[in-house]
CSV table of C-alpha atoms in Angstrom, one decimal:
chain,number,residue,atom,x,y,z
A,11,ASP,CA,-10.8,-4.9,-9.3
A,12,ALA,CA,-9.8,-8.4,-10.5
A,13,LYS,CA,-8.3,-10.8,-7.8
A,14,THR,CA,-4.7,-11.8,-7.8
A,15,THR,CA,-3.1,-15.1,-6.5
A,16,GLN,CA,0.4,-15.2,-5.2
A,17,PRO,CA,2.5,-17.8,-3.5
A,18,ASN,CA,2.5,-17.0,0.2
A,19,SER,CA,6.4,-17.2,0.6
A,20,MET,CA,9.4,-17.8,-1.4
A,21,GLU,CA,13.1,-18.2,-0.7
A,22,SER,CA,16.2,-17.0,-2.6
A,23,ASN,CA,19.8,-16.7,-2.4
A,24,GLU,CA,21.6,-13.5,-2.2
A,25,GLU,CA,22.7,-12.3,-5.5
A,26,GLU,CA,20.6,-14.7,-7.5
A,27,PRO,CA,17.7,-13.7,-9.6
A,28,VAL,CA,14.0,-13.9,-8.1
A,29,HIS,CA,11.0,-14.5,-10.2
A,30,LEU,CA,7.9,-13.8,-8.4
A,31,PRO,CA,4.8,-14.9,-9.9
A,32,CYS,CA,1.3,-13.7,-9.9
A,33,ASN,CA,-1.8,-15.0,-11.5
A,34,HIS,CA,-4.7,-12.8,-12.5
A,35,SER,CA,-6.9,-15.0,-14.8
A,36,THR,CA,-10.0,-12.6,-14.5
A,37,ILE,CA,-7.8,-9.4,-15.6
A,38,SER,CA,-9.6,-7.0,-17.8
A,39,GLY,CA,-8.5,-5.0,-20.7
A,40,THR,CA,-8.2,-1.8,-18.4
A,41,ASP,CA,-6.5,-3.2,-15.6
A,42,TYR,CA,-3.0,-2.3,-14.7
A,43,ILE,CA,-0.6,-4.7,-13.0
A,44,HIS,CA,1.1,-3.1,-10.1
A,45,TRP,CA,3.6,-4.2,-7.8
A,46,TYR,CA,4.4,-2.9,-4.2
A,47,ARG,CA,6.9,-4.1,-1.5
A,48,GLN,CA,6.8,-3.8,2.2
A,49,LEU,CA,10.1,-4.1,3.8
A,50,PRO,CA,9.6,-5.0,7.7
A,51,SER,CA,8.5,-2.2,9.8
A,52,GLN,CA,8.0,0.2,6.9
A,53,GLY,CA,5.3,1.3,4.7
A,54,PRO,CA,4.7,-0.1,1.4
A,55,GLU,CA,6.6,1.3,-1.6
A,56,TYR,CA,6.2,1.3,-5.2
A,57,VAL,CA,8.1,-1.1,-7.3
A,58,ILE,CA,6.9,-1.2,-10.9
A,59,HIS,CA,3.4,-1.3,-13.0
A,60,GLY,CA,2.6,-2.3,-16.4
A,61,LEU,CA,-0.4,-2.6,-18.8
A,62,THR,CA,0.5,-4.9,-21.6
A,63,SER,CA,4.3,-4.6,-22.4
A,64,ASN,CA,7.1,-5.8,-20.4
A,65,VAL,CA,8.7,-3.0,-18.1
A,66,ASN,CA,12.1,-2.4,-16.6
A,67,ASN,CA,13.2,0.2,-14.0
A,68,ARG,CA,16.0,0.4,-11.6
A,69,MET,CA,14.1,-1.9,-9.0
A,70,ALA,CA,13.0,-4.7,-11.0
A,71,SER,CA,11.4,-6.0,-14.3
A,72,LEU,CA,7.9,-6.8,-15.0
A,73,ALA,CA,7.1,-9.7,-17.5
A,74,ILE,CA,3.7,-9.9,-18.4
A,75,ALA,CA,2.2,-12.9,-20.3
A,76,GLU,CA,0.8,-12.5,-23.8
A,77,ASP,CA,-2.7,-13.1,-22.7
A,78,ARG,CA,-2.1,-11.0,-19.6
A,79,LYS,CA,-3.5,-13.6,-17.2
A,80,SER,CA,-0.1,-13.9,-15.4
A,81,SER,CA,2.8,-11.7,-14.5
A,82,THR,CA,6.2,-12.2,-12.9
A,83,LEU,CA,8.2,-9.6,-11.1
A,84,ILE,CA,11.9,-10.1,-11.5
A,85,LEU,CA,14.6,-9.1,-9.2
A,86,HIS,CA,17.8,-9.5,-11.3
A,87,ARG,CA,20.2,-9.8,-8.2
A,88,ALA,CA,18.4,-10.4,-4.7
A,89,THR,CA,20.2,-8.6,-1.9
A,90,LEU,CA,19.4,-8.9,1.7
A,91,ARG,CA,17.5,-5.7,1.5
A,92,ASP,CA,14.8,-7.2,-0.8
A,93,ALA,CA,13.5,-9.3,1.7
A,94,ALA,CA,9.9,-8.2,2.1
A,95,VAL,CA,6.4,-8.9,1.4
A,96,TYR,CA,5.6,-8.3,-2.4
A,97,TYR,CA,2.2,-7.4,-3.3
A,98,CYS,CA,0.7,-7.9,-6.9
A,99,ILE,CA,-2.6,-5.7,-7.4
A,100,LEU,CA,-4.7,-5.1,-10.4
A,101,ARG,CA,-6.2,-1.8,-10.6
A,102,ASP,CA,-8.6,-0.5,-13.4
A,103,GLN,CA,-7.1,2.7,-14.9
A,104,ASN,CA,-10.2,4.6,-14.5
A,105,SER,CA,-11.1,3.4,-11.2
A,106,GLY,CA,-11.3,5.8,-8.4
A,107,TYR,CA,-10.9,3.2,-5.8
A,108,ALA,CA,-7.8,2.7,-3.5
A,109,LEU,CA,-5.3,0.1,-4.1
A,110,ASN,CA,-6.4,-3.1,-2.7
A,111,PHE,CA,-3.6,-5.2,-1.0
A,112,GLY,CA,-4.0,-8.9,-0.6
A,113,LYS,CA,-1.6,-11.2,1.3
A,114,GLY,CA,1.3,-10.9,-0.9
A,115,THR,CA,4.4,-13.1,-1.1
A,116,SER,CA,6.9,-12.9,1.7
A,117,LEU,CA,10.5,-13.2,0.3
A,118,LEU,CA,13.2,-14.6,2.3
A,119,VAL,CA,16.8,-13.7,1.1
A,120,THR,CA,19.5,-15.9,2.5
A,121,PRO,CA,23.2,-15.1,2.3
B,15,ASP,CA,12.3,9.8,3.4
B,16,SER,CA,9.4,9.1,1.2
B,17,GLY,CA,8.0,12.6,1.5
B,18,VAL,CA,4.8,11.4,3.4
B,19,THR,CA,5.1,12.4,6.8
B,20,GLN,CA,3.1,10.8,9.7
B,21,THR,CA,3.0,11.7,13.4
B,22,PRO,CA,3.4,10.5,15.8
B,23,LYS,CA,5.3,7.3,15.2
B,24,HIS,CA,4.2,5.6,18.2
B,25,LEU,CA,1.2,6.0,20.3
B,26,ILE,CA,0.0,4.2,23.5
B,27,THR,CA,-3.3,5.0,25.1
B,28,ALA,CA,-5.8,3.3,27.0
B,29,THR,CA,-9.3,1.7,25.9
B,30,GLY,CA,-12.0,4.2,25.5
B,31,GLN,CA,-9.9,7.1,24.6
B,32,ARG,CA,-9.5,9.1,21.4
B,33,VAL,CA,-6.6,9.7,19.5
B,34,THR,CA,-5.6,11.7,16.2
B,35,LEU,CA,-3.2,10.6,13.6
B,36,ARG,CA,-1.7,13.3,11.3
B,37,CYS,CA,-0.5,12.9,7.8
B,38,SER,CA,1.3,15.4,5.6
B,39,PRO,CA,1.1,14.2,2.0
B,40,ARG,CA,4.0,14.6,-0.4
B,41,SER,CA,4.4,18.0,-2.0
B,42,GLY,CA,1.9,18.5,-4.8
B,43,ASP,CA,-0.1,15.3,-4.2
B,44,LEU,CA,-3.7,16.0,-3.8
B,45,SER,CA,-5.1,12.5,-2.8
B,46,VAL,CA,-4.6,11.0,0.7
B,47,TYR,CA,-5.5,7.3,1.7
B,48,TRP,CA,-5.5,5.9,5.2
B,49,TYR,CA,-4.9,2.0,5.6
B,50,GLN,CA,-4.8,0.0,8.6
B,51,GLN,CA,-2.5,-3.0,9.1
B,52,SER,CA,-3.0,-5.5,11.9
B,53,LEU,CA,-1.2,-8.7,12.1
B,54,ASP,CA,-4.2,-10.9,11.3
B,55,GLN,CA,-5.9,-8.6,8.6
B,56,GLY,CA,-3.1,-7.3,6.4
B,57,LEU,CA,-3.4,-3.9,4.8
B,58,GLN,CA,-7.0,-2.7,5.1
B,59,PHE,CA,-8.2,0.5,3.0
B,60,LEU,CA,-10.1,2.7,5.3
B,61,ILE,CA,-10.6,6.2,3.5
B,62,GLN,CA,-9.5,8.3,0.7
B,63,TYR,CA,-9.7,12.1,0.3
B,64,TYR,CA,-9.1,14.2,-3.0
B,65,ASN,CA,-8.4,17.8,-2.5
B,66,GLY,CA,-10.3,18.1,0.6
B,67,GLU,CA,-13.4,16.0,-0.2
B,68,GLU,CA,-14.0,12.3,0.8
B,69,ARG,CA,-13.9,10.1,-2.3
B,70,ALA,CA,-14.0,6.6,-1.2
B,71,LYS,CA,-14.5,4.8,1.9
B,72,GLY,CA,-13.2,1.3,2.8
B,73,ASN,CA,-13.4,-0.9,5.9
B,74,ILE,CA,-13.8,2.0,8.3
B,75,LEU,CA,-15.5,1.8,11.6
B,76,GLU,CA,-18.2,4.4,12.6
B,77,ARG,CA,-15.9,5.4,15.5
B,78,PHE,CA,-13.3,6.5,13.1
B,79,SER,CA,-13.4,9.6,11.0
B,80,ALA,CA,-11.1,11.6,8.9
B,81,GLN,CA,-10.6,14.8,7.1
B,82,GLN,CA,-8.5,16.6,4.6
B,83,PHE,CA,-7.5,20.1,5.6
B,84,PRO,CA,-7.0,23.2,2.9
B,85,ASP,CA,-3.4,22.7,3.2
B,86,LEU,CA,-4.0,19.1,2.2
B,87,HIS,CA,-2.9,17.4,5.3
B,88,SER,CA,-5.1,15.0,6.8
B,89,GLU,CA,-6.0,13.6,10.0
B,90,LEU,CA,-7.6,10.4,11.2
B,91,ASN,CA,-9.5,10.2,14.5
B,92,LEU,CA,-10.0,7.3,16.2
B,93,SER,CA,-12.5,7.2,19.2
B,94,SER,CA,-13.9,4.7,21.8
B,95,LEU,CA,-10.5,2.9,21.3
B,96,GLU,CA,-10.8,-0.9,21.8
B,97,LEU,CA,-7.8,-3.4,22.1
B,98,GLY,CA,-8.5,-4.5,18.5
B,99,ASP,CA,-7.7,-1.2,17.1
B,100,SER,CA,-3.9,-1.7,18.0
B,101,ALA,CA,-2.6,-1.6,14.5
B,102,LEU,CA,0.0,0.2,12.3
B,103,TYR,CA,-1.9,3.0,10.4
B,104,PHE,CA,-0.3,4.1,7.2
B,105,CYS,CA,-1.1,7.1,5.1
B,106,ALA,CA,-0.5,7.2,1.3
B,107,SER,CA,-0.6,10.1,-1.1
B,108,SER,CA,-0.9,10.2,-4.9
B,109,PHE,CA,-1.2,13.3,-7.2
B,110,GLY,CA,-4.5,12.3,-8.5
B,111,GLN,CA,-7.5,10.0,-7.9
B,112,GLY,CA,-6.7,7.5,-10.8
B,113,VAL,CA,-3.1,7.9,-10.6
B,114,LEU,CA,-1.6,4.5,-9.8
B,115,ARG,CA,1.5,5.4,-7.9
B,116,TYR,CA,1.1,5.8,-4.2
B,117,THR,CA,3.7,7.2,-1.8
B,118,PHE,CA,3.4,5.7,1.7
B,119,GLY,CA,4.6,7.3,5.0
B,120,SER,CA,6.3,5.1,7.5
B,121,GLY,CA,3.2,4.8,9.9
B,122,THR,CA,1.9,5.3,13.2
B,123,ARG,CA,2.0,2.3,15.5
B,124,LEU,CA,-1.0,2.5,17.8
B,125,THR,CA,-1.3,0.3,20.9
B,126,VAL,CA,-4.4,0.4,23.1
B,127,VAL,CA,-4.1,-1.0,26.4
């Protein structure tokens, strides 16, 4: 699976939107873009995933660049509960391999 | 509650000992994945099972082994424990092999003293 690059950390104010970037310049046509997050002392949880088009769900939005070499996870209104490590992961839709978690971005949300 | 149950939540044991961690996947899920998370290594994939069969191995040590039983629960066995094995061990499940949405348990914190 292709590699992703994320900032080590980001900070946001509560109730403001947060844009978490992810670069994946070597993405292949069959790689899905996944986002998971891990709250302190918990297991990772699924946030969203997409292939080419932008995606929305109750937790977040995923904006995918037209060339697919980058994507952005958007939290529309950050809450203190959104403080977590966010992982951007690529995985081929046909791959039988497990998700490979990198370092992720540690998001700090301040009141 | 994610639906994935891991027991025990905490485990303290001495070096050289053997422990077994247990995972019950979410109802209907056939795949189980084990991950190790230590402070300096992040989440490391250990091993995957699908419907009772081993499907993929990651950075799993020879001292570690796992299996998935007919009722689909899985056990991770860690033997000859070393201080460096202290970590959080997570289990995740998914419906299939290629399915991309995992559900993780809350983990077992292993401390080796």
